[in-house]
Amino acid sequence: MRAADLSEIRKLDLFQSMDEDHFAALMKAAYFQTFPTGMQLITEGDMADFLFVVVEGCVELFAATNGREATMAMVKPVGTFILAAVLKDAVYLMSARTCAKSRVLMIPSQNVRNAFVKDDSFARAIVSELASCYRAVVRDHKDHKLRTAVERLANRLIKYHTCQGETGSLTLPYDKKTLASLLGMTPENLSRAFGTLKPYGVEVDGAKVTLSDIKSLTTLAKPNPLIDVRKA
Amino acid sequence: MRAADLSEIRKLDLFQSMDEDHFAALMKAAYFQTFPTGMQLITEGDMADFLFVVVEGCVELFAATNGREATMAMVKPVGTFILAAVLKDAVYLMSARTCAKSRVLMIPSQNVRNAFVKDDSFARAIVSELASCYRAVVRDHKDHKLRTAVERLANRLIKYHTCQGETGSLTLPYDKKTLASLLGMTPENLSRAFGTLKPYGVEVDGAKVTLSDIKSLTTLAKPNPLIDVRKA
DNA sequence: TTCATTTCTTGATAATTATCAAGTCTCAAC
DNA sequence: GTTGAGACTTGATAATTATCAAGAAATGAA
């Protein structure tokens, strides 16, 4: 691994306050690789060999059963995935594929668990990350159990709008097929949901969305801080 | 707190290998209380004051927004809830109420975080518990994104049947309204879903369900070890 | 017991969401 | 340019799920 990469990784929350020796040991065992778009990194059901850290690009977590497939989450820099499986030394519950050219750090599970035991600071960072992931899934689950598809879309648009600086317009971060699956609907329904939101000032042109009546959109969406995250 | 209670709690996975002094300190600050049925213990949005451990009885985790309410999970002995909120020193994302007379251990958040820092064994147990909770929510989320209501019910029945000894019949552990909400449907729809499963050998009489054709029910349900848990 | 409450079920209907089948559009390769 | 693939949209239709209303069954208190 290059020195530049190392110092970059060292800055990540997960490793920042870690002991120097422990960090070096961890990195010695790790792989830092660049993957092209569309590369499947892990498959649900496989044993958790590595902890993954997305340093650049974007990774889609998805799951399938009985011929159906659903996008579970999108991991952006700097985020980890399948931390729980690594800690429990269990199988992955989700598959992962890159949805952009991505730089990914792969740390062998056993080394993560070793470092976890040896390095208290690392352990705390891991727990913080795991708790965050947990809360994110709970939010997502609430979103799905308590809202209709149109409401989920409306809230998602408000979220993107907020994150992108509240300029009155926003850019969808993923293609519509992926966004649809993430929101738990079919691509056809996403199209129609955008149509439903037209009277609320939502205008779509490709990946660009303009919100001309945020007040009425908000009235419809009823965003809830206990479901919709501020950051990211 | 009574000595008998103390020794019982000490046996729980979470505290088992904890240092004696640390355990004593934690328990000195804790409350061990019995609550009647239907008591609301926490409300989503409130700051996480306590970590809860259900020692006896049953607690329902639920969430609400915009006039709608959904059961998110049921916590049975011995299980914790809102661990992530406590560790992150954040607000609860879910509310909780007892759905039976319940004995609950309440440990002040700050004490949990202190013990977490001081006691490595406790920290490891906490992480294991948190990772398990995380994986449980992921499974639940997959269940909802990848299956129809009838499929969710069929798999749930198979799960209960397995847990209760595969005798050809099972007892629903919650009332049907709660079960419906847990499965993400209305009570009316649960009734109809049971009707749909009749041709697959599912006969309902109150809380008792008999499965006379498990093979055909399984063919319909298509249980998946990456969604449906073995234990519990 | 009786009454009242709650739980559960059933029917009718509406809303939501999915599926199937074009059709348009963009974009890149040839 | 032409072609073809993939993304997206739209319409028609079907399946799924929810809502509203009423009735049956179980439960519990007086």
XYZ file of C-alpha atoms (C1' of nucleotides) in Angstrom:
524
model
C 0.000 0.000 0.000
C 1.251 3.478 -0.847
C 2.243 5.901 1.899
C -0.227 8.490 0.601
C -3.076 6.016 0.863
C -1.999 5.011 4.324
C -2.018 8.515 5.696
C -5.394 9.130 4.094
C -6.893 6.054 5.715
C -5.303 6.949 9.014
C -7.420 10.101 9.055
C -10.681 8.185 8.962
C -12.731 8.239 12.173
C -12.359 4.515 12.505
C -8.565 4.606 12.693
C -7.775 8.106 13.862
C -7.073 7.513 17.535
C -5.800 3.992 17.109
C -2.396 2.966 18.453
C 0.316 3.320 15.802
C 1.515 -0.282 16.027
C -1.989 -1.678 15.900
C -2.793 0.452 12.900
C 0.343 -0.680 11.129
C -0.473 -4.323 11.826
C -3.983 -3.874 10.531
C -2.842 -2.162 7.360
C -0.133 -4.688 6.700
C -2.824 -7.328 6.380
C -5.230 -5.139 4.435
C -5.806 -4.619 0.742
C -6.528 -1.285 -0.823
C -7.993 -1.810 -4.241
C -9.733 0.042 -6.989
C -12.708 -1.678 -8.571
C -14.553 -0.797 -11.782
C -18.282 -0.074 -11.897
C -20.588 -3.027 -11.508
C -18.139 -5.296 -9.728
C -19.729 -7.610 -7.179
C -17.626 -7.513 -4.035
C -19.462 -9.889 -1.746
C -22.359 -12.306 -1.915
C -24.885 -12.804 0.839
C -24.448 -16.134 2.567
C -20.676 -16.163 2.231
C -18.571 -16.061 5.353
C -17.400 -12.579 6.280
C -13.758 -12.655 5.203
C -13.207 -8.922 5.124
C -14.410 -5.701 6.577
C -14.912 -3.186 3.760
C -14.332 0.542 3.874
C -15.436 2.621 0.920
C -12.844 5.358 0.473
C -13.908 6.604 -2.931
C -16.813 5.871 -5.248
C -20.031 4.166 -4.247
C -21.160 0.691 -3.236
C -24.662 -0.713 -3.383
C -25.794 -3.207 -0.759
C -28.523 -5.462 -2.031
C -30.322 -8.647 -1.153
C -32.246 -11.232 -3.099
C -34.609 -14.082 -2.435
C -36.942 -16.123 -4.514
C -36.094 -14.321 -7.775
C -36.629 -10.842 -6.349
C -33.914 -8.343 -5.582
C -33.875 -5.145 -3.552
C -31.340 -2.423 -2.919
C -30.857 -2.214 0.832
C -28.490 0.730 1.126
C -25.899 2.804 -0.670
C -22.489 3.230 0.956
C -20.619 6.425 0.184
C -17.177 7.538 1.340
C -16.242 7.194 4.064
C -18.415 4.336 5.130
C -17.986 0.753 6.166
C -20.125 -2.193 5.340
C -20.869 -5.615 6.832
C -19.255 -4.669 10.105
C -21.732 -6.744 12.117
C -21.003 -9.902 10.146
C -17.277 -9.411 10.728
C -17.682 -8.882 14.460
C -19.966 -11.876 14.844
C -17.802 -14.011 12.545
C -20.932 -14.851 10.604
C -22.166 -14.892 7.029
C -22.992 -11.730 5.108
C -26.691 -10.881 5.093
C -26.311 -8.634 2.076
C -24.438 -8.647 -1.208
C -22.447 -5.677 -2.440
C -21.495 -4.295 -5.817
C -19.766 -1.118 -6.901
C -21.977 1.372 -8.683
C -19.072 3.600 -9.673
C -15.347 3.181 -9.963
C -14.468 2.734 -6.303
C -11.488 2.563 -4.027
C -12.124 0.095 -1.279
C -10.118 -0.921 1.749
C -10.451 -4.585 2.643
C -9.326 -5.712 6.085
C -9.349 -9.426 6.900
C -12.024 -10.156 9.528
C -9.664 -11.901 11.890
C -7.374 -8.873 11.967
C -10.308 -6.593 12.671
C -11.358 -8.762 15.577
C -7.787 -8.909 16.875
C -7.392 -5.164 16.715
C -10.769 -4.800 18.340
C -9.592 -6.769 21.342
C -6.181 -5.163 21.564
C -6.993 -1.542 20.862
C -9.604 0.148 23.042
C -9.730 3.254 20.945
C -10.401 1.218 17.825
C -13.041 -0.764 19.703
C -14.847 2.433 20.663
C -14.748 3.705 17.090
C -16.090 0.382 15.848
C -18.947 0.467 18.331
C -19.817 4.001 17.365
C -19.868 3.038 13.701
C -21.926 -0.076 14.380
C -24.445 1.852 16.463
C -24.764 4.398 13.663
C -25.378 1.669 11.104
C -27.982 0.133 13.375
C -29.834 3.408 13.766
C -29.713 3.972 10.032
C -31.436 0.651 9.347
C -34.043 1.350 12.003
C -34.809 4.685 10.349
C -35.059 2.985 7.008
C -37.344 0.347 8.389
C -39.604 2.970 9.939
C -39.668 4.806 6.623
C -41.011 1.676 4.955
C -43.488 0.634 7.608
C -45.003 4.046 8.199
C -45.067 5.719 4.786
C -46.438 5.207 1.319
C -44.167 5.159 -1.704
C -45.024 8.750 -2.651
C -44.271 9.939 0.865
C -40.959 8.138 0.870
C -40.017 9.805 -2.388
C -41.117 13.241 -1.194
C -39.042 12.932 1.962
C -36.082 11.649 0.022
C -36.250 14.638 -2.306
C -36.371 17.008 0.655
C -33.374 15.230 2.149
C -31.333 15.512 -1.047
C -32.381 19.129 -1.409
C -31.230 19.909 2.118
C -27.931 18.078 1.708
C -27.205 19.809 -1.554
C -27.531 23.300 -0.174
C -31.229 24.177 -0.462
C -30.848 25.879 -3.831
C -34.294 24.989 -5.065
C -32.971 22.173 -7.174
C -31.161 18.917 -6.640
C -29.450 16.134 -8.507
C -30.518 12.551 -7.964
C -27.410 10.721 -6.749
C -28.314 7.383 -8.356
C -30.043 6.297 -11.503
C -33.788 5.979 -11.204
C -33.834 2.214 -11.229
C -31.580 2.122 -8.166
C -33.453 4.925 -6.447
C -36.707 3.064 -7.020
C -35.370 -0.112 -5.459
C -33.879 1.828 -2.554
C -37.270 3.395 -1.941
C -38.964 0.025 -2.207
C -40.848 0.437 -5.455
C -40.646 -0.449 -9.114
C -39.106 1.955 -11.649
C -42.545 2.381 -13.211
C -43.966 3.435 -9.893
C -41.171 5.880 -9.303
C -42.046 7.577 -12.568
C -45.658 7.790 -11.488
C -44.724 8.989 -8.027
C -42.823 11.876 -9.624
C -45.983 12.577 -11.597
C -48.015 12.604 -8.393
C -45.617 15.164 -6.923
C -45.930 17.546 -9.885
C -48.764 19.518 -8.246
C -46.419 19.989 -5.290
C -43.861 21.799 -7.374
C -41.646 18.867 -8.292
C -40.257 19.036 -11.817
C -37.991 16.290 -13.128
C -35.533 16.494 -15.982
C -33.263 13.485 -16.080
C -31.313 13.433 -12.847
C -32.111 17.056 -12.130
C -35.110 17.864 -9.961
C -36.411 21.346 -9.219
C -38.595 22.052 -6.203
C -40.650 25.173 -6.770
C -43.019 24.803 -3.821
C -41.086 23.383 -0.916
C -43.733 24.422 1.562
C -46.456 22.346 -0.020
C -44.074 19.464 -0.647
C -43.139 19.518 3.024
C -46.792 19.544 4.023
C -47.289 16.395 2.004
C -44.066 14.690 3.072
C -44.268 15.507 6.786
C -40.550 14.888 7.369
C -39.706 13.468 10.772
C -36.276 13.891 12.378
C -36.674 10.408 13.871
C -36.838 8.923 10.380
C -35.082 11.321 8.052
C -31.460 11.963 8.801
C -30.034 15.435 8.662
C -26.552 14.685 7.463
C -25.264 12.778 4.419
C -32.235 -4.659 44.656
C -32.631 -8.142 46.121
C -29.696 -10.535 46.207
C -31.692 -13.146 44.297
C -32.356 -10.687 41.483
C -28.739 -9.668 41.409
C -27.438 -13.190 40.982
C -30.024 -13.831 38.295
C -28.959 -10.772 36.331
C -25.330 -11.658 36.800
C -25.955 -14.821 34.801
C -27.071 -12.922 31.713
C -24.677 -12.992 28.749
C -24.228 -9.272 28.982
C -22.840 -9.341 32.528
C -21.502 -12.845 32.918
C -17.797 -12.264 32.432
C -17.791 -8.745 33.764
C -15.452 -7.706 36.559
C -17.111 -8.035 39.963
C -16.508 -4.431 41.013
C -17.738 -3.033 37.727
C -20.848 -5.163 37.911
C -21.514 -4.017 41.448
C -21.111 -0.380 40.450
C -23.469 -0.834 37.509
C -26.126 -2.524 39.600
C -25.871 -0.001 42.393
C -27.029 2.635 39.929
C -29.640 0.443 38.268
C -33.350 -0.068 38.888
C -35.055 -3.409 38.724
C -38.760 -2.894 38.386
C -41.907 -4.759 37.604
C -44.359 -3.051 35.272
C -47.972 -3.949 34.524
C -49.254 -4.689 31.034
C -49.594 -1.734 28.697
C -47.154 0.541 30.455
C -45.238 2.841 28.141
C -41.583 2.765 29.154
C -39.997 5.125 26.686
C -41.086 7.533 23.970
C -39.269 8.035 20.695
C -37.503 11.358 20.557
C -36.632 11.416 24.254
C -32.998 11.315 25.259
C -31.745 7.840 26.087
C -31.606 7.919 29.885
C -31.508 4.193 30.458
C -30.512 0.951 28.868
C -33.324 -1.565 29.294
C -33.032 -5.279 29.828
C -36.176 -7.370 29.729
C -35.785 -10.086 32.343
C -39.346 -11.338 32.405
C -42.468 -10.614 30.373
C -42.524 -8.932 26.983
C -41.907 -5.465 25.586
C -43.161 -4.071 22.299
C -41.044 -1.581 20.393
C -43.107 0.655 18.185
C -42.865 3.833 16.181
C -45.319 6.398 14.969
C -45.436 9.228 12.505
C -48.161 11.250 10.930
C -50.959 9.459 12.758
C -49.794 5.988 11.834
C -48.186 3.495 14.186
C -46.230 0.306 13.590
C -44.818 -2.396 15.796
C -41.120 -2.603 15.083
C -40.081 -5.528 17.252
C -40.956 -7.582 20.295
C -38.357 -8.011 23.023
C -38.495 -11.200 25.054
C -36.315 -12.284 27.967
C -33.458 -11.935 28.000
C -33.106 -9.108 25.567
C -31.991 -5.509 25.637
C -33.466 -2.580 23.844
C -32.313 0.831 22.641
C -28.684 -0.091 23.160
C -27.565 1.964 20.169
C -29.201 5.137 21.465
C -27.481 4.667 24.813
C -24.060 4.118 23.265
C -24.435 7.114 20.958
C -25.929 9.255 23.723
C -28.751 10.093 21.374
C -32.544 10.129 21.325
C -34.612 6.967 21.145
C -35.792 6.102 17.665
C -38.533 3.844 18.982
C -41.054 3.871 21.792
C -41.583 0.903 24.086
C -44.483 -0.479 26.067
C -44.964 -3.652 28.045
C -47.347 -6.159 26.518
C -47.383 -8.347 29.600
C -46.479 -7.908 33.225
C -42.733 -7.471 32.912
C -39.634 -7.297 35.028
C -37.232 -4.831 33.546
C -33.727 -3.799 34.491
C -32.988 -0.143 33.870
C -29.373 0.994 33.852
C -28.605 4.703 33.548
C -26.952 5.426 30.177
C -23.967 7.158 31.656
C -23.178 4.144 33.821
C -23.424 1.852 30.826
C -20.994 4.027 28.903
C -18.630 4.178 31.880
C -18.670 0.429 32.323
C -18.189 0.037 28.601
C -14.963 2.025 28.777
C -13.680 0.420 31.948
C -14.598 -3.197 31.434
C -13.357 -4.907 28.265
C -15.403 -8.010 28.809
C -18.567 -5.974 29.157
C -17.618 -4.010 26.064
C -17.270 -7.191 24.055
C -20.627 -8.470 25.260
C -22.227 -5.138 24.366
C -20.767 -5.232 20.883
C -21.948 -8.773 20.355
C -25.446 -7.813 21.461
C -25.450 -4.695 19.293
C -24.263 -6.621 16.250
C -27.000 -9.185 16.824
C -29.639 -6.456 17.040
C -28.309 -4.928 13.849
C -28.508 -8.193 11.981
C -32.024 -8.775 13.280
C -33.215 -5.460 11.840
C -31.512 -6.156 8.536
C -33.307 -9.499 8.338
C -36.570 -7.808 9.142
C -35.988 -5.174 6.531
C -35.217 -7.802 3.920
C -38.374 -9.642 4.896
C -40.395 -6.543 4.146
C -38.669 -5.501 0.945
C -38.565 -8.908 -0.662
C -41.804 -10.585 0.357
C -45.538 -10.109 0.143
C -47.708 -10.056 3.255
C -48.840 -13.661 2.772
C -45.261 -14.837 2.366
C -44.215 -13.005 5.510
C -47.006 -14.683 7.442
C -46.203 -18.127 6.037
C -42.562 -17.786 7.012
C -43.471 -16.506 10.426
C -45.715 -19.497 11.024
C -42.931 -21.850 9.972
C -40.593 -20.064 12.345
C -42.964 -20.335 15.298
C -43.627 -23.950 14.431
C -39.913 -24.719 14.411
C -39.273 -22.885 17.665
C -42.140 -24.630 19.401
C -40.901 -28.107 18.671
C -42.344 -29.012 15.239
C -45.384 -30.718 16.664
C -47.677 -29.856 13.777
C -49.261 -27.036 15.692
C -48.209 -23.764 17.235
C -49.452 -20.973 19.435
C -49.289 -17.405 18.232
C -47.177 -15.548 20.782
C -48.987 -12.208 20.410
C -52.519 -11.130 19.748
C -53.418 -10.843 16.085
C -53.469 -7.067 16.022
C -49.861 -6.964 17.225
C -48.825 -9.771 14.923
C -50.376 -7.932 12.002
C -48.485 -4.752 12.770
C -45.268 -6.668 13.291
C -45.750 -8.258 9.876
C -46.526 -4.892 8.334
C -50.211 -5.312 7.574
C -53.629 -4.445 8.913
C -55.528 -6.852 11.177
C -58.101 -7.295 8.412
C -55.399 -8.337 6.037
C -53.940 -10.783 8.502
C -57.314 -12.499 8.717
C -57.420 -12.720 4.943
C -53.844 -13.917 4.748
C -54.750 -16.784 7.067
C -57.602 -17.513 4.689
C -55.205 -17.543 1.750
C -53.040 -20.080 3.578
C -55.928 -22.474 4.243
C -55.282 -24.463 1.032
C -51.739 -24.920 2.324
C -52.900 -26.725 5.430
C -53.086 -23.775 7.801
C -55.989 -23.942 10.235
C -56.520 -21.194 12.784
C -58.454 -21.391 16.016
C -57.841 -18.376 18.196
C -54.157 -18.290 19.013
C -53.700 -21.918 18.058
C -52.598 -22.742 14.518
C -52.280 -26.220 13.081
C -50.120 -26.929 10.063
C -51.285 -30.068 8.297
C -49.250 -29.707 5.118
C -45.888 -28.255 6.022
C -44.357 -29.315 2.726
C -46.743 -27.266 0.641
C -46.588 -24.349 3.084
C -42.814 -24.397 2.819
C -43.012 -24.447 -0.972
C -45.113 -21.309 -0.818
C -43.086 -19.577 1.887
C -39.632 -20.375 0.555
C -37.900 -19.739 3.874
C -34.412 -18.309 3.582
C -31.801 -18.709 6.325
C -30.526 -15.219 5.470
C -33.904 -13.743 6.409
C -35.539 -16.146 8.829
C -33.674 -16.786 12.017
C -33.358 -20.257 13.413
C -33.414 -19.488 17.081
C -35.899 -17.540 19.237
C -75.559 -14.149 34.833
C -75.719 -9.782 31.940
C -73.718 -6.148 29.826
C -70.128 -3.848 27.717
C -65.798 -3.917 25.713
C -62.527 -5.700 22.925
C -60.913 -8.771 19.457
C -61.411 -10.796 15.420
C -63.660 -11.704 11.058
C -66.094 -10.788 6.727
C -67.822 -8.075 2.883
C -67.723 -4.151 -0.135
C -65.017 -0.839 -1.965
C -61.081 2.114 -2.722
C -56.296 3.073 -2.865
C -51.852 1.572 -3.707
C -48.525 -0.935 -6.025
C -46.949 -4.329 -9.496
C -46.843 -6.391 -14.024
C -46.911 -6.483 -18.884
C -46.410 -4.237 -23.100
C -45.259 -0.727 -25.927
C -42.960 3.435 -27.048
C -39.535 7.341 -26.544
C -35.130 8.890 -25.666
C -30.206 8.984 -25.078
C -25.837 7.471 -25.946
C -22.224 5.016 -27.666
C -20.306 1.777 -31.082
C -19.863 0.847 -35.684
C -25.386 8.592 -40.180
C -27.317 3.883 -38.524
C -27.938 0.563 -35.199
C -28.625 -1.379 -30.870
C -28.707 -1.426 -25.987
C -30.229 0.465 -21.922
C -32.821 3.868 -19.255
C -36.938 5.896 -18.640
C -41.888 6.741 -19.376
C -46.722 5.803 -20.268
C -50.927 3.106 -20.652
C -53.726 -0.837 -19.627
C -54.566 -4.193 -16.472
C -54.013 -7.125 -12.475
C -52.631 -8.059 -7.888
C -52.025 -6.517 -3.404
C -53.201 -3.995 0.479
C -56.006 -0.600 3.053
C -60.274 1.474 4.560
C -64.920 1.528 6.052
C -68.769 -0.755 7.940
C -70.929 -4.302 10.175
C -71.369 -8.483 12.622
C -69.687 -12.582 15.460
C -67.050 -14.321 19.128
C -64.470 -14.001 23.125
C -63.398 -11.540 27.478
C -64.025 -9.323 31.646
C -66.391 -6.584 35.013
C -70.503 -5.655 37.671
